[in-house]
Short mmCIF file of C-alpha atoms and ligand atoms in Angstrom, two decimals:
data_model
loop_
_atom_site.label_atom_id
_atom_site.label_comp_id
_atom_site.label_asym_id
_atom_site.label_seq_id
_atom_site.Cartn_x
_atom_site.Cartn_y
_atom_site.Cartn_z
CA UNK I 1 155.90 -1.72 34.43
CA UNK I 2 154.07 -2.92 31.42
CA UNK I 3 154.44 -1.34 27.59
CA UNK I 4 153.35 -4.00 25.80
CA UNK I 5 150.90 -3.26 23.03
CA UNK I 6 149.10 -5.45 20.27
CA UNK I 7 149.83 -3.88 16.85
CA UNK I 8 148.27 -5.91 14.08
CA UNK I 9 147.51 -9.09 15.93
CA UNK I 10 151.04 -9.74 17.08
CA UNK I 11 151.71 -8.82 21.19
CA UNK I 12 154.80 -6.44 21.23
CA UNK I 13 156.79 -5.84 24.55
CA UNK I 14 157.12 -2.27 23.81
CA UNK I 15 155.78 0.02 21.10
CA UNK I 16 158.62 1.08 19.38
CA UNK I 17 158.76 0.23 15.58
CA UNK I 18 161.65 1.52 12.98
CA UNK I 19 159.70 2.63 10.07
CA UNK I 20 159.79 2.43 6.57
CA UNK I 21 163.20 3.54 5.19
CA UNK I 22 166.77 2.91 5.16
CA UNK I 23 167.28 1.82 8.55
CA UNK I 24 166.31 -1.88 7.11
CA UNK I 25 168.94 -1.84 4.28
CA UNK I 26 171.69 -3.18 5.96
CA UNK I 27 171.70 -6.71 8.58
CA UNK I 28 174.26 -5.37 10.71
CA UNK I 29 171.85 -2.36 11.64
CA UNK I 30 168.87 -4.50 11.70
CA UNK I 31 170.39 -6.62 14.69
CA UNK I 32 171.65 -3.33 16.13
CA UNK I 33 168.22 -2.11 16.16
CA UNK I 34 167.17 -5.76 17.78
CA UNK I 35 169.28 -5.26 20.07
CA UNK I 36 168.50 -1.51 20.96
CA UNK I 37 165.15 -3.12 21.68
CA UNK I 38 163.41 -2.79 18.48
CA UNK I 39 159.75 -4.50 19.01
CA UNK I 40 159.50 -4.64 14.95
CA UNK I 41 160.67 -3.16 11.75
CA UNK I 42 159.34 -2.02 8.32
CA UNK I 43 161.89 -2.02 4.95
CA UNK I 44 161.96 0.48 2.78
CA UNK I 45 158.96 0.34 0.10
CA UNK I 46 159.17 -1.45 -3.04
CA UNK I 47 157.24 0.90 -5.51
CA UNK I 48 154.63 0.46 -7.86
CA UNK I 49 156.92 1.61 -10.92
CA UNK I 50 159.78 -0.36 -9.76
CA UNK I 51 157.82 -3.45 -10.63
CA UNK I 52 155.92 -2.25 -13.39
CA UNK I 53 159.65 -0.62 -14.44
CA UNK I 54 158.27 2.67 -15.87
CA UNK I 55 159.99 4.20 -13.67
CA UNK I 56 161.77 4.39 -10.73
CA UNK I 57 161.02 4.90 -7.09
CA UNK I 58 160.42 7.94 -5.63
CA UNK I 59 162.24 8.14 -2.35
CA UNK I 60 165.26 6.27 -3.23
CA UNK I 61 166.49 6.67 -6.61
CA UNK I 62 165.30 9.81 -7.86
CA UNK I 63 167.85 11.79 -5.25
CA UNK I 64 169.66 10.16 -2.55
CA UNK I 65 168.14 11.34 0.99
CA UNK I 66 171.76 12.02 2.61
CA UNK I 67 172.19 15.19 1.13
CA UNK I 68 169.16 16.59 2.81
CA UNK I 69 170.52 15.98 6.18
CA UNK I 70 174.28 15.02 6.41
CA UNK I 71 173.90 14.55 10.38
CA UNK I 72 172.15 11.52 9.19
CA UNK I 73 174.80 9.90 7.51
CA UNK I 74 176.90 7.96 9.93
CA UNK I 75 173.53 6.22 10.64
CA UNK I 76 172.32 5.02 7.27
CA UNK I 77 173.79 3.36 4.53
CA UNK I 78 176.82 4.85 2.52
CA UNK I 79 174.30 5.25 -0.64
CA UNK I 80 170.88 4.21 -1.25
CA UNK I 81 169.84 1.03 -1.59
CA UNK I 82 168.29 0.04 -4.95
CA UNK I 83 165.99 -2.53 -4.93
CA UNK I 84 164.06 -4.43 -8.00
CA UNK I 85 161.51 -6.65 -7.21
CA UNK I 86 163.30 -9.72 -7.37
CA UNK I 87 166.15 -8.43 -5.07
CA UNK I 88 163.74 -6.77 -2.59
CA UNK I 89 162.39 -10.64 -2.02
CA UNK I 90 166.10 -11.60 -1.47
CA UNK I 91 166.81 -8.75 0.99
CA UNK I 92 163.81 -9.69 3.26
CA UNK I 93 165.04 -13.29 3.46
CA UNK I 94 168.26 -11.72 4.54
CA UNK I 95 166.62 -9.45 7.04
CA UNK I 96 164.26 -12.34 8.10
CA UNK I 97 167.45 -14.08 8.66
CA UNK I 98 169.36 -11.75 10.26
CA UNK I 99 166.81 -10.79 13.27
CA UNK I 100 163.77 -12.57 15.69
CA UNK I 101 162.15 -9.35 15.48
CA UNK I 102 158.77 -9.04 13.14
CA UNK I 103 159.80 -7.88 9.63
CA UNK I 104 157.13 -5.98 7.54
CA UNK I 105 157.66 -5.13 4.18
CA UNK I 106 156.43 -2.52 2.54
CA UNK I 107 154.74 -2.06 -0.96
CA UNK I 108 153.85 1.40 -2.46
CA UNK I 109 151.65 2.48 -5.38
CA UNK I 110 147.99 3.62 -6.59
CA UNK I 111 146.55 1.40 -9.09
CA UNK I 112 145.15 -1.76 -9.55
CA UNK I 113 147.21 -4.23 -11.44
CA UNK I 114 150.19 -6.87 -11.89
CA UNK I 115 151.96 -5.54 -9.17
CA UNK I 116 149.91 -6.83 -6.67
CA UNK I 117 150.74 -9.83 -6.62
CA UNK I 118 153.86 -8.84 -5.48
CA UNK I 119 152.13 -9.13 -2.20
CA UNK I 120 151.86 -12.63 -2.36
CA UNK I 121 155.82 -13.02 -3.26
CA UNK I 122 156.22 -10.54 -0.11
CA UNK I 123 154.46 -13.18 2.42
CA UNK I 124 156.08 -16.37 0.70
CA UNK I 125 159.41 -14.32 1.24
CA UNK I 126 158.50 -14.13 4.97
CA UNK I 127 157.50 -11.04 5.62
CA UNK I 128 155.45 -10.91 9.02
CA UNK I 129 152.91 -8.06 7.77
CA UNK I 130 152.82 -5.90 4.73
CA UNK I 131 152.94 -1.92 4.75
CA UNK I 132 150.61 -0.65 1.98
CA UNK I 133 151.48 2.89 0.89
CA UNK I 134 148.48 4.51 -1.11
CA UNK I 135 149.74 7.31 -2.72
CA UNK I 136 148.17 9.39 -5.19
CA UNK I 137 149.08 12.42 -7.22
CA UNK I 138 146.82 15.07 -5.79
CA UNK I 139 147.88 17.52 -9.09
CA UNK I 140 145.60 15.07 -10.90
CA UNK I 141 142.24 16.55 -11.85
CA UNK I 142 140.96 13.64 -13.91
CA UNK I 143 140.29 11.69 -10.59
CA UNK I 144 137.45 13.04 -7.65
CA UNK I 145 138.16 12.51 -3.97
CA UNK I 146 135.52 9.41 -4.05
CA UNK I 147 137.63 7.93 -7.25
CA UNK I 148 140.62 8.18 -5.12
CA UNK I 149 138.99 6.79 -2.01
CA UNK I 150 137.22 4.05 -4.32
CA UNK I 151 140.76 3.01 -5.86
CA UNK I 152 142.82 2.71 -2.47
CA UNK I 153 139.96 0.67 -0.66
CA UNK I 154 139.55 -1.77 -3.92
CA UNK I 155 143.65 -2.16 -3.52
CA UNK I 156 143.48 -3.14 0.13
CA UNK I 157 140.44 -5.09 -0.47
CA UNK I 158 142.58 -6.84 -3.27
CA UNK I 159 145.73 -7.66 -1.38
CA UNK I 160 143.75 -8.87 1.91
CA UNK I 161 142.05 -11.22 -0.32
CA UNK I 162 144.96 -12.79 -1.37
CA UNK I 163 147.16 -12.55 1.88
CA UNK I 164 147.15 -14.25 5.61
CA UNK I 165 149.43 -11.86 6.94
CA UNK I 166 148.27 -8.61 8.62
CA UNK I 167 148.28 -5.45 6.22
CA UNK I 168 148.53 -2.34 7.81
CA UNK I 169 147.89 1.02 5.53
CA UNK I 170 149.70 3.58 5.33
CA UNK I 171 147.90 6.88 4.29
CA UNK I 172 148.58 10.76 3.45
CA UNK I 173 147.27 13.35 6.10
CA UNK I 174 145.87 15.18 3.17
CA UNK I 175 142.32 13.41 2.64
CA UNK I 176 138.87 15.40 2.44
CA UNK I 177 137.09 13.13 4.64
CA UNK I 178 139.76 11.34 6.69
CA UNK I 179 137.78 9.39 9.43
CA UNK I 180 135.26 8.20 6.78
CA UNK I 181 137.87 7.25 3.99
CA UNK I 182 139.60 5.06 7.80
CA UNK I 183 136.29 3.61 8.75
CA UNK I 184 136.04 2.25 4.79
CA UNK I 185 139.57 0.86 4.98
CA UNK I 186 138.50 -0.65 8.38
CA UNK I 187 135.76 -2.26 6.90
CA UNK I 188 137.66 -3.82 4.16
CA UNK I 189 139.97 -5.59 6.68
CA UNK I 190 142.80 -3.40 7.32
CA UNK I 191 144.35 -4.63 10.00
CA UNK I 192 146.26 -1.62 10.28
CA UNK I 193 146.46 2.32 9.88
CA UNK I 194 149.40 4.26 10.17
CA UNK I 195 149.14 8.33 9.70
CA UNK I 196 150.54 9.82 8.20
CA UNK I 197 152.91 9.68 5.69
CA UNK I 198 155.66 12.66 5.39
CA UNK I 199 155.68 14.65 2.10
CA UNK I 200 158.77 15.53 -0.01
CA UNK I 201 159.32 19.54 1.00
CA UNK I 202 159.10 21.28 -2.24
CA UNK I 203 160.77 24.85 -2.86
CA UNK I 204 161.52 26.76 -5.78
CA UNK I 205 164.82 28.26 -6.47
CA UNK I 206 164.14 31.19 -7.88
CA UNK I 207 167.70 32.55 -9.55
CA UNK I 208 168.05 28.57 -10.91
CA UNK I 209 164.24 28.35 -12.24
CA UNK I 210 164.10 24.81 -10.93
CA UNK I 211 161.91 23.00 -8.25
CA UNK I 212 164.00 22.05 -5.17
CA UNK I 213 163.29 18.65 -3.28
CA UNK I 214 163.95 17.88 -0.11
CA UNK I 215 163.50 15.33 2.76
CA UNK I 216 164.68 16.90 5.80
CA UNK I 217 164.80 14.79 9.15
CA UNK I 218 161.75 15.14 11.52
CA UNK I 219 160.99 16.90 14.56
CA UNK I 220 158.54 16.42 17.52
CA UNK I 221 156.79 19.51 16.07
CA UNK I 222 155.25 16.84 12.93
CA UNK I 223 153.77 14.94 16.12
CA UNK I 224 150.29 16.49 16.79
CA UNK I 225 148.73 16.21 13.30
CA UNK I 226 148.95 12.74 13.68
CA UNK I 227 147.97 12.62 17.25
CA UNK I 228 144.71 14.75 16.26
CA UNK I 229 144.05 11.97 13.47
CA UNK I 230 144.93 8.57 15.97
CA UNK I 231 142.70 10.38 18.64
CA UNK I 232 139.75 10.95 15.79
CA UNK I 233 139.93 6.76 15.11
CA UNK I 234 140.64 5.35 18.26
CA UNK I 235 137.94 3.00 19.61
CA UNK I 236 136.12 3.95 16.58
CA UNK I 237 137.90 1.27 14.43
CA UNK I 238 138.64 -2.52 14.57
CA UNK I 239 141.97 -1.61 12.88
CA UNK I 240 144.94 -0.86 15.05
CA UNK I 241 146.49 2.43 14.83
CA UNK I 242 150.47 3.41 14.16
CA UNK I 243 151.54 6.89 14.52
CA UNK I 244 154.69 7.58 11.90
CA UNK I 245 156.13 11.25 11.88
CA UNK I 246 157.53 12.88 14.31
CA UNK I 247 157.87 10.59 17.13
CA UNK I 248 161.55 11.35 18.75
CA UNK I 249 160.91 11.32 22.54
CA UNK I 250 159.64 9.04 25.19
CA UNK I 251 157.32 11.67 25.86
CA UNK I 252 156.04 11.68 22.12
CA UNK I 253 155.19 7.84 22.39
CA UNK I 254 153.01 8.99 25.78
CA UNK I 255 151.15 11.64 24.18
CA UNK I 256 150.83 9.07 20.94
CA UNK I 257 149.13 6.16 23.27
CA UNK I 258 146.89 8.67 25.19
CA UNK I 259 146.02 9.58 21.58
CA UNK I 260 145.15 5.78 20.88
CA UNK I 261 148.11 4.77 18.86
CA UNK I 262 148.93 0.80 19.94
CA UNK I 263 152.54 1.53 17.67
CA UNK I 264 154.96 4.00 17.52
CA UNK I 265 157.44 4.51 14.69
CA UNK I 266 160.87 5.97 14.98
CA UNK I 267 162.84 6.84 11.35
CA UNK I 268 164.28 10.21 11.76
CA UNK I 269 165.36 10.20 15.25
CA UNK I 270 167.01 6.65 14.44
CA UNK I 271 168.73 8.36 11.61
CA UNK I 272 169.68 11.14 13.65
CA UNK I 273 171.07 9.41 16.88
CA UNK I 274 171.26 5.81 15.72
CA UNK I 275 169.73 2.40 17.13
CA UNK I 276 170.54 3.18 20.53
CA UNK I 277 168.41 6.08 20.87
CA UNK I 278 165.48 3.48 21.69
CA UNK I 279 166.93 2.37 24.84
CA UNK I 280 166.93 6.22 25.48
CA UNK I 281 162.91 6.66 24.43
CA UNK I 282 161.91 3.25 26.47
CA UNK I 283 164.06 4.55 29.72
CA UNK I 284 162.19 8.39 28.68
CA UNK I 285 158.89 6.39 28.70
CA UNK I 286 159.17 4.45 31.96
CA UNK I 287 160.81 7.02 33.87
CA UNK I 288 157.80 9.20 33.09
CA UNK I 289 155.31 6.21 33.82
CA UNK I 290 156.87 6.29 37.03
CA UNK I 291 156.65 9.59 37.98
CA UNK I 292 153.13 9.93 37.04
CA UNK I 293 152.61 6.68 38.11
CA UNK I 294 151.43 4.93 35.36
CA UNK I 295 151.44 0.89 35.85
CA UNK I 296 150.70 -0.23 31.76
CA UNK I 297 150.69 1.87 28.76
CA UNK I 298 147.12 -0.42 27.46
CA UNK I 299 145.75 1.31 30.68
CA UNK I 300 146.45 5.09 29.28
CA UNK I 301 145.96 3.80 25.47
CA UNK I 302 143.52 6.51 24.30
CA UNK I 303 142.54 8.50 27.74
CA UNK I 304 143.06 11.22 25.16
CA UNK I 305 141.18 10.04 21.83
CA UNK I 306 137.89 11.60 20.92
CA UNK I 307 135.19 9.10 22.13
CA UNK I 308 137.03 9.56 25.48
CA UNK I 309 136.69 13.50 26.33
CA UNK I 310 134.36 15.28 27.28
CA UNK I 311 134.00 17.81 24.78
CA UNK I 312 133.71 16.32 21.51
CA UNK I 313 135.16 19.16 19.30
CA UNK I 314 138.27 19.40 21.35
CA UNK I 315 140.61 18.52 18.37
CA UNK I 316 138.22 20.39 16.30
CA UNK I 317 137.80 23.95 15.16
CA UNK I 318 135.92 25.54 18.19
CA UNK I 319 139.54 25.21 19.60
CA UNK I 320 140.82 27.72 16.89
CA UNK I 321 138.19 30.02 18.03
CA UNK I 322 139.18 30.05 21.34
CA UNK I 323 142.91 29.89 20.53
CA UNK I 324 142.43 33.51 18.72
CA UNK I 325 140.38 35.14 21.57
C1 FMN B 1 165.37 8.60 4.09
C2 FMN B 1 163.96 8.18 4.24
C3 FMN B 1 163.48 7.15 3.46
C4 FMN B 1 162.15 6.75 3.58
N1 FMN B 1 161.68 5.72 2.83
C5 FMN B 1 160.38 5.33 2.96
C6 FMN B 1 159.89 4.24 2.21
O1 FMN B 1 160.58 3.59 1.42
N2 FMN B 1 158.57 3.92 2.36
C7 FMN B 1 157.75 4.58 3.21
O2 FMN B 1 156.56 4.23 3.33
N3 FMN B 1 158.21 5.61 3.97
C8 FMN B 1 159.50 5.99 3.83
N4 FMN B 1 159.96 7.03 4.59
C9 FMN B 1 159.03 7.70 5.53
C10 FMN B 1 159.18 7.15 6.94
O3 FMN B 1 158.79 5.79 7.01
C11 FMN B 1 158.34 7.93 7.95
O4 FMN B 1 156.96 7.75 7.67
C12 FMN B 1 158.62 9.41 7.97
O5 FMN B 1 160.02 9.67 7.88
C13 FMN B 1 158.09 10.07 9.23
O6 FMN B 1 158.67 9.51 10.38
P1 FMN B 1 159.85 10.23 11.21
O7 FMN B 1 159.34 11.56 11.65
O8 FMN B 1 160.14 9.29 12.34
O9 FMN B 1 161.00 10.37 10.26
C14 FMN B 1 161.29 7.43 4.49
C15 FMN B 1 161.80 8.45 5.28
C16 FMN B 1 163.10 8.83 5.18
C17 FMN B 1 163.62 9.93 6.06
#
């Protein structure tokens, strides 16, 4: 049975990939990962304001994540990593070090600038491919959709410029004109998308008049937003495609590669069961193959994108009409 993919240029033997996060912070569960099968593996991101030190990074230092989810614990590092730019570059020689597997690093931020050329420092490190996180502040009404679009697609143009490695993007499911804002990034040169991101959950507590944050572990239920926008691109784009969010099951990677995605990434469910739940997803994925009799997983890749049905608005609204009839 064959699950090999091509994700950003490189041939993988399967598509499972540990995303961005804190599964990279520590060797010893890097090579437990390797040898749990990992096919590749993305650090944690080293932020814009890290580097530019106004301030610091969003998912790691502001709150530690393990108090959102204390099943996660035994599986991540006793407390958050925190990395400056010069010891992020250390930590992905160590990483590079420690494991055969491709090591992506991952860089996040919004505006043009200095930082940048942290991507350079990032491939002369070793990193096999860079992550590039465009985040912006949607509360900010000084900037239009097009000036958003305009800024992410000049940083990716940027960075490709000045790197040989692959750069894969990684973008917010909250766009105004998602497949147009891809095709741009395609035509840039991404040589990667991954969708979507996952949001902080906001809540306010009401008695303590403060804004609660939260990052609560994943569920297969965060899946089919991103398998709606993978089967919107695939086909469509040059650039290959990485669902991250949600993906906990061997049946989740299936529905992600009829959807078109050539990667998979696993964060939550790692946190939640630890490195060897991917020999549990790759035996979930070829005992299904086998049952439905599936020979290679680039066969199925995208029987269920867009291009590929029938019925063009089948991801679209005309399916909420005849969901409420
Ligand atoms: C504790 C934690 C830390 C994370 N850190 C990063 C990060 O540094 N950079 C990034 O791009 N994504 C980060 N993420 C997001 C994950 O890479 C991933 O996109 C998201 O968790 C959805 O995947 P999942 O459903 O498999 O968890 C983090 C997620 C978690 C839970």
């Amino acid at each position: 049975m064959d699950l090999s993919t091509n994700y950003l240029g490189k041939r993988l033997p399967h598509p499972l990939i540990v995303g961005a996060g804190p599964l990279g912070d520590d060797p010893d569960t890097v090579r437990a990962l390797e040898d749990a099968g990992a096919a590749m593996i993305v650090l944690r991101s080293l932020y814009e304001e890290e580097v530019t030190q106004e301030q610091m990074s969003e998912f790691v230092n502001v709150e530690g994540f393990s108090d959102s989810f204390p099943e996660a614990t035994s599986f991540a590092p006793e407390s958050s990593l925190s990395l400056g730019p010069d010891e992020y570059l250390q930590h992905l020689r160590l990483i590079k070090d420690a494991v055969d597997i491709p090591v992506m690093a991952s860089l996040n931020g919004m505006t043009r600038g200095g930082w940048l050329e942290y991507a350079r420092l990032l491939e002369e490190a070793g990193a096999d491919g860079l992550e590039l996180h465009v985040y912006h502040a949607a509360s900010d009404m000084t900037m239009s959709a097009a000036d958003v679009e305009r800024q992410a697609i000049d940083i990716v143009k940027e960075v490709k410029g000045s790197l040989h490695i692959p750069v894969a993007v990684k973008l917010a499911p909250l766009l105004t004109a998602f497949a147009h804002f891809a095709k741009s990034l395609d035509e840039v040169g991404a040589d990667g998308l991954v969708l979507f991101t996952r949001f902080h959950r906001i809540d306010i507590d009401a008695d303590e008049l403060e804004v609660v944050r939260t990052l609560p572990l994943s569920d297969s239920s965060e899946l089919p937003l991103r398998l709606r926008g993978t089967a919107a691109l695939a086909g469509r784009i040059k650039a290959s495609i990485a669902i991250t969010g949600g993906v906990h099951t061997g049946l989740d990677v299936i529905k992600s590669t009829m959807a078109g995605a050539h990667g998979t990434q696993l964060v939550s469910a790692l946190l939640r069961h630890g490195p060897d739940h991917l020999r549990t997803v790759r035996r979930e994925i070829e005992s299904w193959m086998r049952e439905h009799e599936w020979e290679s997983l680039n066969e199925m890749r995208g029987n269920m994108s867009l291009g590929r049905l029938p019925d063009p608005a089948a991801y679209e609204r005309a399916n909420f009409r005849m969901a409420l009839r």
